Structure formats: C-alpha cells, structure tokens
Amino acid sequence: MAFTNADTRSASPQADLTRVLADTIVRFERDNFHRTARRVRVHLVDDLILLRLQGVLSPAERNLAESREGQMLMRQLLVREFEEVHELLVLRLNEVLPGRRVRGVSVDLDPAADERLIVCRLDGPIDSLTGTEDATWETGTHEAL
C-alpha cells in the first residue's frame, strides 16, 4: 500500500492506529469477500470504531441495486456472509488494538450509495489511548484527515 504526503508528517498514535485499522479491514475484505473497496474511512468515537467502505459493489451488483428488491437481496446476502466470517474480523481487530477488545460488530450495506458500514463496539474508549484523528484509505493510498 502506498502512502501519501500526509503520512510523512510525524505520526501520532492515532494516525498509526487508523492506518493499521484501515489496512486490517482492506486485507479482511480482500481475503474473505475477494473485494477491494475504493475508499476506506476509519472513525474512532468513544468506544466505537466506524469503518466506512465506499466503492464495494461490482458492476453487476450496481445494476441490481437499482431496484428496491435487488437492494434487499444484497443486504440479506451480506448479513448471511458476514455471519460466517465476523469472528475472524474480531480476531484480526483484537490483534491490532492496543489495550482494547472488540465486544461486538454490526454491518450494513447501502447498495444505492455503494457503501458498506461496519461498526465495532469496544470494551472501553479508544480515544484515551490515541487522541481524536480520523483516516482515509483510498485506492492504494492512506491519508489522515
């Protein structure tokens, strides 16, 4: 993964963590869903990690997303698929989180927006470990916001 100029600044613990979380979700998506999101945004809020993946649908899925029924089918499929692999995501995130554990994961898909949202609940506030900075990973790049 290439890094943008934003990464040449002195890295803060927050920037390091958001970079690691973005890398972790990108690898998880690639390994388990054979997908690469066009853009990944990581937001750390209190005891939550919000992972916003944009550009996750194939051309055929974007066509399917044009109908309400197609959108419902895609959401149902995502929920079923995610039920099978969410424990692996929890394990991977727990490996990279300093002093915190993931207690729960929720996922949703907005097919019309070509966007997936993953919310991870932690056992305590993440900001006490790192600060308050968000990050974006975009088509092979990563930059702190």
mmCIF file of N, CA and C in Angstrom:
data_model
loop_
_atom_site.group_PDB
_atom_site.id
_atom_site.type_symbol
_atom_site.label_atom_id
_atom_site.label_comp_id
_atom_site.label_asym_id
_atom_site.label_seq_id
_atom_site.Cartn_x
_atom_site.Cartn_y
_atom_site.Cartn_z
ATOM 1 N N MET A 1 0.853 -1.174 0.000
ATOM 2 C CA MET A 1 0.000 0.000 0.000
ATOM 3 C C MET A 1 0.896 1.232 0.000
ATOM 4 N N ALA A 2 0.645 2.149 -0.888
ATOM 5 C CA ALA A 2 1.415 3.393 -0.963
ATOM 6 C C ALA A 2 0.843 4.405 0.018
ATOM 7 N N PHE A 3 1.718 5.279 0.510
ATOM 8 C CA PHE A 3 1.280 6.296 1.447
ATOM 9 C C PHE A 3 1.417 7.668 0.825
ATOM 10 N N THR A 4 0.495 8.544 1.139
ATOM 11 C CA THR A 4 0.508 9.902 0.603
ATOM 12 C C THR A 4 1.381 10.798 1.463
ATOM 13 N N ASN A 5 1.525 12.038 1.043
ATOM 14 C CA ASN A 5 2.325 13.011 1.775
ATOM 15 C C ASN A 5 1.839 13.205 3.201
ATOM 16 N N ALA A 6 0.564 12.998 3.439
ATOM 17 C CA ALA A 6 0.031 13.168 4.789
ATOM 18 C C ALA A 6 0.714 12.216 5.763
ATOM 19 N N ASP A 7 1.239 11.100 5.247
ATOM 20 C CA ASP A 7 1.868 10.121 6.113
ATOM 21 C C ASP A 7 3.317 10.442 6.411
ATOM 22 N N THR A 8 3.894 11.433 5.768
ATOM 23 C CA THR A 8 5.278 11.787 6.022
ATOM 24 C C THR A 8 5.407 12.688 7.239
ATOM 25 N N ARG A 9 4.289 13.227 7.725
ATOM 26 C CA ARG A 9 4.316 14.010 8.956
ATOM 27 C C ARG A 9 4.685 13.087 10.107
ATOM 28 N N SER A 10 5.091 13.683 11.227
ATOM 29 C CA SER A 10 5.369 12.833 12.376
ATOM 30 C C SER A 10 4.069 12.129 12.749
ATOM 31 N N ALA A 11 4.137 10.820 12.801
ATOM 32 C CA ALA A 11 2.936 10.025 13.029
ATOM 33 C C ALA A 11 2.542 10.085 14.499
ATOM 34 N N SER A 12 1.262 10.250 14.738
ATOM 35 C CA SER A 12 0.727 10.212 16.093
ATOM 36 C C SER A 12 0.239 8.794 16.356
ATOM 37 N N PRO A 13 0.050 8.430 17.620
ATOM 38 C CA PRO A 13 -0.517 7.112 17.906
ATOM 39 C C PRO A 13 -1.864 6.916 17.204
ATOM 40 N N GLN A 14 -2.665 7.989 17.109
ATOM 41 C CA GLN A 14 -3.964 7.927 16.434
ATOM 42 C C GLN A 14 -3.802 7.610 14.955
ATOM 43 N N ALA A 15 -2.889 8.316 14.297
ATOM 44 C CA ALA A 15 -2.672 8.087 12.864
ATOM 45 C C ALA A 15 -2.159 6.680 12.629
ATOM 46 N N ASP A 16 -1.257 6.220 13.485
ATOM 47 C CA ASP A 16 -0.744 4.856 13.354
ATOM 48 C C ASP A 16 -1.876 3.843 13.494
ATOM 49 N N LEU A 17 -2.738 4.032 14.492
ATOM 50 C CA LEU A 17 -3.834 3.091 14.720
ATOM 51 C C LEU A 17 -4.825 3.113 13.567
ATOM 52 N N THR A 18 -5.204 4.282 13.093
ATOM 53 C CA THR A 18 -6.172 4.332 11.998
ATOM 54 C C THR A 18 -5.589 3.714 10.736
ATOM 55 N N ARG A 19 -4.300 3.887 10.500
ATOM 56 C CA ARG A 19 -3.648 3.263 9.343
ATOM 57 C C ARG A 19 -3.698 1.735 9.468
ATOM 58 N N VAL A 20 -3.382 1.236 10.663
ATOM 59 C CA VAL A 20 -3.406 -0.208 10.893
ATOM 60 C C VAL A 20 -4.827 -0.751 10.749
ATOM 61 N N LEU A 21 -5.815 -0.037 11.277
ATOM 62 C CA LEU A 21 -7.208 -0.483 11.146
ATOM 63 C C LEU A 21 -7.649 -0.493 9.688
ATOM 64 N N ALA A 22 -7.279 0.527 8.927
ATOM 65 C CA ALA A 22 -7.620 0.564 7.501
ATOM 66 C C ALA A 22 -6.970 -0.605 6.776
ATOM 67 N N ASP A 23 -5.697 -0.853 7.043
ATOM 68 C CA ASP A 23 -5.004 -1.983 6.417
ATOM 69 C C ASP A 23 -5.670 -3.305 6.784
ATOM 70 N N THR A 24 -6.065 -3.435 8.048
ATOM 71 C CA THR A 24 -6.686 -4.672 8.527
ATOM 72 C C THR A 24 -8.012 -4.928 7.820
ATOM 73 N N ILE A 25 -8.854 -3.908 7.690
ATOM 74 C CA ILE A 25 -10.149 -4.120 7.034
ATOM 75 C C ILE A 25 -9.974 -4.369 5.544
ATOM 76 N N VAL A 26 -8.993 -3.728 4.925
ATOM 77 C CA VAL A 26 -8.738 -3.961 3.499
ATOM 78 C C VAL A 26 -8.320 -5.414 3.280
ATOM 79 N N ARG A 27 -7.415 -5.924 4.119
ATOM 80 C CA ARG A 27 -6.996 -7.330 3.995
ATOM 81 C C ARG A 27 -8.160 -8.275 4.271
ATOM 82 N N PHE A 28 -8.965 -7.970 5.293
ATOM 83 C CA PHE A 28 -10.116 -8.804 5.623
ATOM 84 C C PHE A 28 -11.089 -8.877 4.445
ATOM 85 N N GLU A 29 -11.402 -7.741 3.861
ATOM 86 C CA GLU A 29 -12.324 -7.705 2.714
ATOM 87 C C GLU A 29 -11.755 -8.490 1.533
ATOM 88 N N ARG A 30 -10.475 -8.300 1.264
ATOM 89 C CA ARG A 30 -9.840 -8.989 0.141
ATOM 90 C C ARG A 30 -9.814 -10.502 0.379
ATOM 91 N N ASP A 31 -9.426 -10.919 1.586
ATOM 92 C CA ASP A 31 -9.287 -12.340 1.883
ATOM 93 C C ASP A 31 -10.623 -13.066 1.964
ATOM 94 N N ASN A 32 -11.665 -12.415 2.481
ATOM 95 C CA ASN A 32 -12.931 -13.097 2.737
ATOM 96 C C ASN A 32 -14.021 -12.821 1.718
ATOM 97 N N PHE A 33 -13.987 -11.665 1.078
ATOM 98 C CA PHE A 33 -15.020 -11.316 0.104
ATOM 99 C C PHE A 33 -14.447 -11.109 -1.289
ATOM 100 N N HIS A 34 -13.127 -11.226 -1.416
ATOM 101 C CA HIS A 34 -12.438 -11.002 -2.697
ATOM 102 C C HIS A 34 -12.821 -9.654 -3.298
ATOM 103 N N ARG A 35 -12.832 -8.646 -2.430
ATOM 104 C CA ARG A 35 -13.193 -7.289 -2.838
ATOM 105 C C ARG A 35 -12.143 -6.311 -2.343
ATOM 106 N N THR A 36 -12.017 -5.240 -3.082
ATOM 107 C CA THR A 36 -11.190 -4.124 -2.645
ATOM 108 C C THR A 36 -12.052 -2.876 -2.713
ATOM 109 N N ALA A 37 -12.252 -2.260 -1.581
ATOM 110 C CA ALA A 37 -13.030 -1.024 -1.538
ATOM 111 C C ALA A 37 -12.225 0.095 -2.186
ATOM 112 N N ARG A 38 -12.910 0.962 -2.885
ATOM 113 C CA ARG A 38 -12.256 2.122 -3.499
ATOM 114 C C ARG A 38 -11.739 3.070 -2.425
ATOM 115 N N ARG A 39 -12.477 3.165 -1.324
ATOM 116 C CA ARG A 39 -12.107 4.098 -0.262
ATOM 117 C C ARG A 39 -12.535 3.522 1.083
ATOM 118 N N VAL A 40 -11.673 3.634 2.065
ATOM 119 C CA VAL A 40 -11.983 3.201 3.424
ATOM 120 C C VAL A 40 -11.741 4.374 4.360
ATOM 121 N N ARG A 41 -12.752 4.705 5.133
ATOM 122 C CA ARG A 41 -12.615 5.770 6.137
ATOM 123 C C ARG A 41 -12.749 5.129 7.508
ATOM 124 N N VAL A 42 -11.883 5.520 8.403
ATOM 125 C CA VAL A 42 -11.862 4.997 9.764
ATOM 126 C C VAL A 42 -12.150 6.154 10.713
ATOM 127 N N HIS A 43 -13.173 5.983 11.547
ATOM 128 C CA HIS A 43 -13.528 6.992 12.548
ATOM 129 C C HIS A 43 -13.514 6.319 13.914
ATOM 130 N N LEU A 44 -12.843 6.936 14.856
ATOM 131 C CA LEU A 44 -12.795 6.435 16.225
ATOM 132 C C LEU A 44 -13.599 7.387 17.094
ATOM 133 N N VAL A 45 -14.661 6.855 17.698
ATOM 134 C CA VAL A 45 -15.561 7.677 18.505
ATOM 135 C C VAL A 45 -15.838 6.940 19.811
ATOM 136 N N ASP A 46 -15.301 7.482 20.901
ATOM 137 C CA ASP A 46 -15.510 6.909 22.228
ATOM 138 C C ASP A 46 -15.132 5.427 22.220
ATOM 139 N N ASP A 47 -16.107 4.531 22.356
ATOM 140 C CA ASP A 47 -15.811 3.100 22.368
ATOM 141 C C ASP A 47 -16.239 2.423 21.064
ATOM 142 N N LEU A 48 -16.295 3.190 19.979
ATOM 143 C CA LEU A 48 -16.703 2.659 18.677
ATOM 144 C C LEU A 48 -15.619 2.878 17.628
ATOM 145 N N ILE A 49 -15.490 1.899 16.750
ATOM 146 C CA ILE A 49 -14.708 2.058 15.528
ATOM 147 C C ILE A 49 -15.714 1.994 14.388
ATOM 148 N N LEU A 50 -15.776 3.042 13.585
ATOM 149 C CA LEU A 50 -16.657 3.077 12.423
ATOM 150 C C LEU A 50 -15.790 2.907 11.185
ATOM 151 N N LEU A 51 -16.057 1.873 10.427
ATOM 152 C CA LEU A 51 -15.336 1.598 9.191
ATOM 153 C C LEU A 51 -16.309 1.809 8.041
ATOM 154 N N ARG A 52 -16.016 2.788 7.211
ATOM 155 C CA ARG A 52 -16.901 3.141 6.099
ATOM 156 C C ARG A 52 -16.196 2.781 4.802
ATOM 157 N N LEU A 53 -16.700 1.763 4.117
ATOM 158 C CA LEU A 53 -16.099 1.267 2.888
ATOM 159 C C LEU A 53 -16.942 1.731 1.715
ATOM 160 N N GLN A 54 -16.330 2.467 0.818
ATOM 161 C CA GLN A 54 -17.044 3.002 -0.336
ATOM 162 C C GLN A 54 -16.497 2.359 -1.605
ATOM 163 N N GLY A 55 -17.379 2.159 -2.577
ATOM 164 C CA GLY A 55 -16.972 1.537 -3.830
ATOM 165 C C GLY A 55 -16.742 0.049 -3.678
ATOM 166 N N VAL A 56 -17.691 -0.650 -3.063
ATOM 167 C CA VAL A 56 -17.525 -2.073 -2.776
ATOM 168 C C VAL A 56 -18.280 -2.986 -3.740
ATOM 169 N N LEU A 57 -19.152 -2.430 -4.573
ATOM 170 C CA LEU A 57 -20.003 -3.257 -5.429
ATOM 171 C C LEU A 57 -19.378 -3.495 -6.802
ATOM 172 N N SER A 58 -19.665 -4.671 -7.344
ATOM 173 C CA SER A 58 -19.266 -4.980 -8.717
ATOM 174 C C SER A 58 -20.236 -4.282 -9.672
ATOM 175 N N PRO A 59 -19.901 -4.195 -10.957
ATOM 176 C CA PRO A 59 -20.846 -3.591 -11.910
ATOM 177 C C PRO A 59 -22.209 -4.297 -11.915
ATOM 178 N N ALA A 60 -22.217 -5.616 -11.825
ATOM 179 C CA ALA A 60 -23.490 -6.349 -11.807
ATOM 180 C C ALA A 60 -24.293 -6.009 -10.554
ATOM 181 N N GLU A 61 -23.613 -5.873 -9.421
ATOM 182 C CA GLU A 61 -24.311 -5.518 -8.186
ATOM 183 C C GLU A 61 -24.847 -4.094 -8.239
ATOM 184 N N ARG A 62 -24.122 -3.197 -8.879
ATOM 185 C CA ARG A 62 -24.635 -1.824 -9.028
ATOM 186 C C ARG A 62 -25.914 -1.829 -9.862
ATOM 187 N N ASN A 63 -25.981 -2.680 -10.880
ATOM 188 C CA ASN A 63 -27.216 -2.807 -11.663
ATOM 189 C C ASN A 63 -28.342 -3.365 -10.801
ATOM 190 N N LEU A 64 -28.032 -4.374 -10.002
ATOM 191 C CA LEU A 64 -29.029 -4.968 -9.117
ATOM 192 C C LEU A 64 -29.530 -3.947 -8.093
ATOM 193 N N ALA A 65 -28.661 -3.047 -7.672
ATOM 194 C CA ALA A 65 -29.006 -2.040 -6.659
ATOM 195 C C ALA A 65 -29.993 -1.002 -7.169
ATOM 196 N N GLU A 66 -30.289 -1.012 -8.445
ATOM 197 C CA GLU A 66 -31.236 -0.037 -8.997
ATOM 198 C C GLU A 66 -32.674 -0.320 -8.581
ATOM 199 N N SER A 67 -32.954 -1.561 -8.173
ATOM 200 C CA SER A 67 -34.315 -1.880 -7.728
ATOM 201 C C SER A 67 -34.333 -2.094 -6.216
ATOM 202 N N ARG A 68 -35.458 -1.800 -5.614
ATOM 203 C CA ARG A 68 -35.626 -1.982 -4.163
ATOM 204 C C ARG A 68 -35.451 -3.453 -3.792
ATOM 205 N N GLU A 69 -36.019 -4.334 -4.602
ATOM 206 C CA GLU A 69 -35.896 -5.769 -4.339
ATOM 207 C C GLU A 69 -34.435 -6.213 -4.416
ATOM 208 N N GLY A 70 -33.714 -5.705 -5.398
ATOM 209 C CA GLY A 70 -32.293 -6.031 -5.530
ATOM 210 C C GLY A 70 -31.497 -5.561 -4.322
ATOM 211 N N GLN A 71 -31.807 -4.380 -3.825
ATOM 212 C CA GLN A 71 -31.118 -3.856 -2.642
ATOM 213 C C GLN A 71 -31.373 -4.734 -1.422
ATOM 214 N N MET A 72 -32.619 -5.183 -1.260
ATOM 215 C CA MET A 72 -32.956 -6.050 -0.127
ATOM 216 C C MET A 72 -32.221 -7.380 -0.220
ATOM 217 N N LEU A 73 -32.148 -7.945 -1.421
ATOM 218 C CA LEU A 73 -31.424 -9.204 -1.612
ATOM 219 C C LEU A 73 -29.943 -9.047 -1.276
ATOM 220 N N MET A 74 -29.364 -7.944 -1.685
ATOM 221 C CA MET A 74 -27.947 -7.711 -1.418
ATOM 222 C C MET A 74 -27.684 -7.560 0.080
ATOM 223 N N ARG A 75 -28.567 -6.889 0.781
ATOM 224 C CA ARG A 75 -28.410 -6.742 2.239
ATOM 225 C C ARG A 75 -28.520 -8.099 2.929
ATOM 226 N N GLN A 76 -29.498 -8.902 2.503
ATOM 227 C CA GLN A 76 -29.670 -10.230 3.094
ATOM 228 C C GLN A 76 -28.434 -11.093 2.863
ATOM 229 N N LEU A 77 -27.888 -11.026 1.665
ATOM 230 C CA LEU A 77 -26.687 -11.794 1.354
ATOM 231 C C LEU A 77 -25.514 -11.330 2.213
ATOM 232 N N LEU A 78 -25.332 -10.032 2.358
ATOM 233 C CA LEU A 78 -24.236 -9.515 3.177
ATOM 234 C C LEU A 78 -24.360 -10.003 4.618
ATOM 235 N N VAL A 79 -25.560 -9.941 5.178
ATOM 236 C CA VAL A 79 -25.761 -10.379 6.553
ATOM 237 C C VAL A 79 -25.390 -11.851 6.691
ATOM 238 N N ARG A 80 -25.825 -12.679 5.756
ATOM 239 C CA ARG A 80 -25.506 -14.120 5.798
ATOM 240 C C ARG A 80 -24.008 -14.356 5.667
ATOM 241 N N GLU A 81 -23.389 -13.682 4.707
ATOM 242 C CA GLU A 81 -21.943 -13.836 4.513
ATOM 243 C C GLU A 81 -21.182 -13.376 5.753
ATOM 244 N N PHE A 82 -21.578 -12.250 6.296
ATOM 245 C CA PHE A 82 -20.863 -11.671 7.427
ATOM 246 C C PHE A 82 -21.006 -12.528 8.681
ATOM 247 N N GLU A 83 -22.164 -13.196 8.836
ATOM 248 C CA GLU A 83 -22.349 -14.103 9.972
ATOM 249 C C GLU A 83 -21.280 -15.189 9.973
ATOM 250 N N GLU A 84 -20.861 -15.609 8.791
ATOM 251 C CA GLU A 84 -19.876 -16.683 8.670
ATOM 252 C C GLU A 84 -18.458 -16.239 9.009
ATOM 253 N N VAL A 85 -18.141 -14.964 8.840
ATOM 254 C CA VAL A 85 -16.743 -14.525 8.971
ATOM 255 C C VAL A 85 -16.523 -13.424 10.011
ATOM 256 N N HIS A 86 -17.568 -12.972 10.687
ATOM 257 C CA HIS A 86 -17.379 -11.829 11.593
ATOM 258 C C HIS A 86 -16.433 -12.147 12.750
ATOM 259 N N GLU A 87 -16.400 -13.397 13.204
ATOM 260 C CA GLU A 87 -15.482 -13.752 14.287
ATOM 261 C C GLU A 87 -14.027 -13.595 13.854
ATOM 262 N N LEU A 88 -13.754 -13.861 12.589
ATOM 263 C CA LEU A 88 -12.409 -13.656 12.065
ATOM 264 C C LEU A 88 -12.045 -12.172 12.075
ATOM 265 N N LEU A 89 -12.993 -11.311 11.724
ATOM 266 C CA LEU A 89 -12.736 -9.871 11.779
ATOM 267 C C LEU A 89 -12.453 -9.436 13.216
ATOM 268 N N VAL A 90 -13.219 -9.946 14.159
ATOM 269 C CA VAL A 90 -12.991 -9.610 15.566
ATOM 270 C C VAL A 90 -11.583 -10.028 15.983
ATOM 271 N N LEU A 91 -11.168 -11.232 15.609
ATOM 272 C CA LEU A 91 -9.816 -11.696 15.945
ATOM 273 C C LEU A 91 -8.748 -10.792 15.342
ATOM 274 N N ARG A 92 -8.913 -10.443 14.075
ATOM 275 C CA ARG A 92 -7.925 -9.585 13.412
ATOM 276 C C ARG A 92 -7.861 -8.199 14.044
ATOM 277 N N LEU A 93 -9.008 -7.645 14.376
ATOM 278 C CA LEU A 93 -9.014 -6.326 15.012
ATOM 279 C C LEU A 93 -8.409 -6.386 16.412
ATOM 280 N N ASN A 94 -8.721 -7.433 17.162
ATOM 281 C CA ASN A 94 -8.162 -7.562 18.504
ATOM 282 C C ASN A 94 -6.640 -7.688 18.474
ATOM 283 N N GLU A 95 -6.103 -8.246 17.397
ATOM 284 C CA GLU A 95 -4.648 -8.365 17.262
ATOM 285 C C GLU A 95 -3.971 -7.004 17.139
ATOM 286 N N VAL A 96 -4.665 -6.017 16.584
ATOM 287 C CA VAL A 96 -4.029 -4.723 16.317
ATOM 288 C C VAL A 96 -4.475 -3.609 17.263
ATOM 289 N N LEU A 97 -5.475 -3.865 18.093
ATOM 290 C CA LEU A 97 -5.959 -2.833 19.017
ATOM 291 C C LEU A 97 -5.131 -2.831 20.299
ATOM 292 N N PRO A 98 -4.583 -1.690 20.663
ATOM 293 C CA PRO A 98 -3.766 -1.622 21.876
ATOM 294 C C PRO A 98 -4.625 -1.495 23.136
ATOM 295 N N GLY A 99 -4.678 -2.545 23.933
ATOM 296 C CA GLY A 99 -5.357 -2.452 25.216
ATOM 297 C C GLY A 99 -6.868 -2.454 25.169
ATOM 298 N N ARG A 100 -7.469 -2.769 24.048
ATOM 299 C CA ARG A 100 -8.924 -2.834 23.922
ATOM 300 C C ARG A 100 -9.311 -4.134 23.228
ATOM 301 N N ARG A 101 -10.551 -4.571 23.451
ATOM 302 C CA ARG A 101 -11.086 -5.764 22.808
ATOM 303 C C ARG A 101 -12.386 -5.398 22.117
ATOM 304 N N VAL A 102 -12.626 -6.003 20.969
ATOM 305 C CA VAL A 102 -13.890 -5.824 20.253
ATOM 306 C C VAL A 102 -14.938 -6.676 20.947
ATOM 307 N N ARG A 103 -16.053 -6.060 21.327
ATOM 308 C CA ARG A 103 -17.151 -6.752 22.014
ATOM 309 C C ARG A 103 -18.308 -7.093 21.083
ATOM 310 N N GLY A 104 -18.412 -6.405 19.965
ATOM 311 C CA GLY A 104 -19.488 -6.684 19.025
ATOM 312 C C GLY A 104 -19.241 -5.977 17.709
ATOM 313 N N VAL A 105 -19.820 -6.539 16.650
ATOM 314 C CA VAL A 105 -19.668 -5.984 15.305
ATOM 315 C C VAL A 105 -21.033 -5.963 14.635
ATOM 316 N N SER A 106 -21.362 -4.839 14.010
ATOM 317 C CA SER A 106 -22.580 -4.717 13.209
ATOM 318 C C SER A 106 -22.176 -4.270 11.816
ATOM 319 N N VAL A 107 -22.932 -4.713 10.825
ATOM 320 C CA VAL A 107 -22.615 -4.354 9.445
ATOM 321 C C VAL A 107 -23.902 -3.990 8.721
ATOM 322 N N ASP A 108 -23.802 -3.049 7.800
ATOM 323 C CA ASP A 108 -24.931 -2.700 6.945
ATOM 324 C C ASP A 108 -24.391 -2.306 5.584
ATOM 325 N N LEU A 109 -25.219 -2.451 4.596
ATOM 326 C CA LEU A 109 -24.878 -2.116 3.221
ATOM 327 C C LEU A 109 -25.924 -1.153 2.693
ATOM 328 N N ASP A 110 -25.463 -0.095 2.061
ATOM 329 C CA ASP A 110 -26.347 0.814 1.342
ATOM 330 C C ASP A 110 -26.032 0.633 -0.136
ATOM 331 N N PRO A 111 -26.734 -0.293 -0.809
ATOM 332 C CA PRO A 111 -26.418 -0.580 -2.207
ATOM 333 C C PRO A 111 -26.567 0.632 -3.115
ATOM 334 N N ALA A 112 -27.543 1.479 -2.845
ATOM 335 C CA ALA A 112 -27.744 2.653 -3.696
ATOM 336 C C ALA A 112 -26.546 3.597 -3.628
ATOM 337 N N ALA A 113 -25.882 3.653 -2.482
ATOM 338 C CA ALA A 113 -24.716 4.526 -2.309
ATOM 339 C C ALA A 113 -23.403 3.782 -2.550
ATOM 340 N N ASP A 114 -23.475 2.457 -2.805
ATOM 341 C CA ASP A 114 -22.273 1.638 -2.997
ATOM 342 C C ASP A 114 -21.350 1.778 -1.789
ATOM 343 N N GLU A 115 -21.924 1.508 -0.621
ATOM 344 C CA GLU A 115 -21.196 1.751 0.621
ATOM 345 C C GLU A 115 -21.554 0.705 1.675
ATOM 346 N N ARG A 116 -20.538 0.237 2.381
ATOM 347 C CA ARG A 116 -20.728 -0.687 3.496
ATOM 348 C C ARG A 116 -20.239 0.001 4.764
ATOM 349 N N LEU A 117 -20.964 -0.173 5.858
ATOM 350 C CA LEU A 117 -20.589 0.404 7.139
ATOM 351 C C LEU A 117 -20.425 -0.731 8.143
ATOM 352 N N ILE A 118 -19.272 -0.753 8.807
ATOM 353 C CA ILE A 118 -19.008 -1.734 9.851
ATOM 354 C C ILE A 118 -18.777 -0.954 11.139
ATOM 355 N N VAL A 119 -19.543 -1.299 12.171
ATOM 356 C CA VAL A 119 -19.420 -0.645 13.471
ATOM 357 C C VAL A 119 -18.922 -1.687 14.466
ATOM 358 N N CYS A 120 -17.810 -1.379 15.121
ATOM 359 C CA CYS A 120 -17.229 -2.272 16.118
ATOM 360 C C CYS A 120 -17.342 -1.620 17.490
ATOM 361 N N ARG A 121 -17.961 -2.341 18.432
ATOM 362 C CA ARG A 121 -18.082 -1.859 19.805
ATOM 363 C C ARG A 121 -16.921 -2.421 20.625
ATOM 364 N N LEU A 122 -16.264 -1.550 21.370
ATOM 365 C CA LEU A 122 -15.101 -1.949 22.156
ATOM 366 C C LEU A 122 -15.440 -2.039 23.637
ATOM 367 N N ASP A 123 -14.516 -2.589 24.409
ATOM 368 C CA ASP A 123 -14.726 -2.721 25.850
ATOM 369 C C ASP A 123 -14.366 -1.455 26.627
ATOM 370 N N GLY A 124 -13.992 -0.403 25.937
ATOM 371 C CA GLY A 124 -13.678 0.868 26.580
ATOM 372 C C GLY A 124 -13.366 1.907 25.526
ATOM 373 N N PRO A 125 -13.224 3.151 25.925
ATOM 374 C CA PRO A 125 -12.989 4.225 24.950
ATOM 375 C C PRO A 125 -11.613 4.120 24.298
ATOM 376 N N ILE A 126 -11.593 4.236 23.000
ATOM 377 C CA ILE A 126 -10.349 4.180 22.238
ATOM 378 C C ILE A 126 -9.612 5.505 22.304
ATOM 379 N N ASP A 127 -10.340 6.615 22.435
ATOM 380 C CA ASP A 127 -9.702 7.932 22.393
ATOM 381 C C ASP A 127 -8.746 8.159 23.558
ATOM 382 N N SER A 128 -8.925 7.456 24.654
ATOM 383 C CA SER A 128 -7.996 7.613 25.772
ATOM 384 C C SER A 128 -6.622 7.044 25.437
ATOM 385 N N LEU A 129 -6.553 6.207 24.417
ATOM 386 C CA LEU A 129 -5.278 5.619 24.007
ATOM 387 C C LEU A 129 -4.590 6.405 22.910
ATOM 388 N N THR A 130 -5.370 7.140 22.100
ATOM 389 C CA THR A 130 -4.793 7.651 20.863
ATOM 390 C C THR A 130 -5.000 9.118 20.571
ATOM 391 N N GLY A 131 -6.076 9.735 20.968
ATOM 392 C CA GLY A 131 -6.379 11.093 20.534
ATOM 393 C C GLY A 131 -7.663 11.108 19.735
ATOM 394 N N THR A 132 -7.795 12.037 18.781
ATOM 395 C CA THR A 132 -9.060 12.163 18.054
ATOM 396 C C THR A 132 -8.854 12.515 16.594
ATOM 397 N N GLU A 133 -8.252 11.661 15.828
ATOM 398 C CA GLU A 133 -7.993 11.900 14.410
ATOM 399 C C GLU A 133 -8.616 10.764 13.605
ATOM 400 N N ASP A 134 -9.143 11.054 12.427
ATOM 401 C CA ASP A 134 -9.712 10.042 11.554
ATOM 402 C C ASP A 134 -8.753 9.778 10.404
ATOM 403 N N ALA A 135 -9.028 8.726 9.631
ATOM 404 C CA ALA A 135 -8.156 8.419 8.499
ATOM 405 C C ALA A 135 -8.971 7.953 7.311
ATOM 406 N N THR A 136 -8.374 8.084 6.137
ATOM 407 C CA THR A 136 -8.980 7.637 4.895
ATOM 408 C C THR A 136 -7.973 6.802 4.132
ATOM 409 N N TRP A 137 -8.414 5.700 3.586
ATOM 410 C CA TRP A 137 -7.612 4.879 2.687
ATOM 411 C C TRP A 137 -8.333 4.914 1.357
ATOM 412 N N GLU A 138 -7.638 5.230 0.299
ATOM 413 C CA GLU A 138 -8.305 5.398 -0.983
ATOM 414 C C GLU A 138 -7.455 4.816 -2.099
ATOM 415 N N THR A 139 -7.969 3.798 -2.772
ATOM 416 C CA THR A 139 -7.347 3.175 -3.925
ATOM 417 C C THR A 139 -5.832 3.084 -3.782
ATOM 418 N N GLY A 140 -5.397 2.383 -2.754
ATOM 419 C CA GLY A 140 -3.979 2.177 -2.563
ATOM 420 C C GLY A 140 -3.270 3.280 -1.812
ATOM 421 N N THR A 141 -3.995 4.255 -1.319
ATOM 422 C CA THR A 141 -3.357 5.316 -0.540
ATOM 423 C C THR A 141 -4.029 5.421 0.808
ATOM 424 N N HIS A 142 -3.393 6.096 1.709
ATOM 425 C CA HIS A 142 -3.948 6.321 3.043
ATOM 426 C C HIS A 142 -3.556 7.723 3.456
ATOM 427 N N GLU A 143 -4.473 8.464 3.989
ATOM 428 C CA GLU A 143 -4.127 9.794 4.481
ATOM 429 C C GLU A 143 -4.942 10.112 5.712
ATOM 430 N N ALA A 144 -4.339 10.797 6.628
ATOM 431 C CA ALA A 144 -5.059 11.247 7.820
ATOM 432 C C ALA A 144 -5.864 12.468 7.445
ATOM 433 N N LEU A 145 -7.062 12.569 7.978
ATOM 434 C CA LEU A 145 -7.927 13.718 7.693
ATOM 435 C C LEU A 145 -7.570 14.879 8.572
#
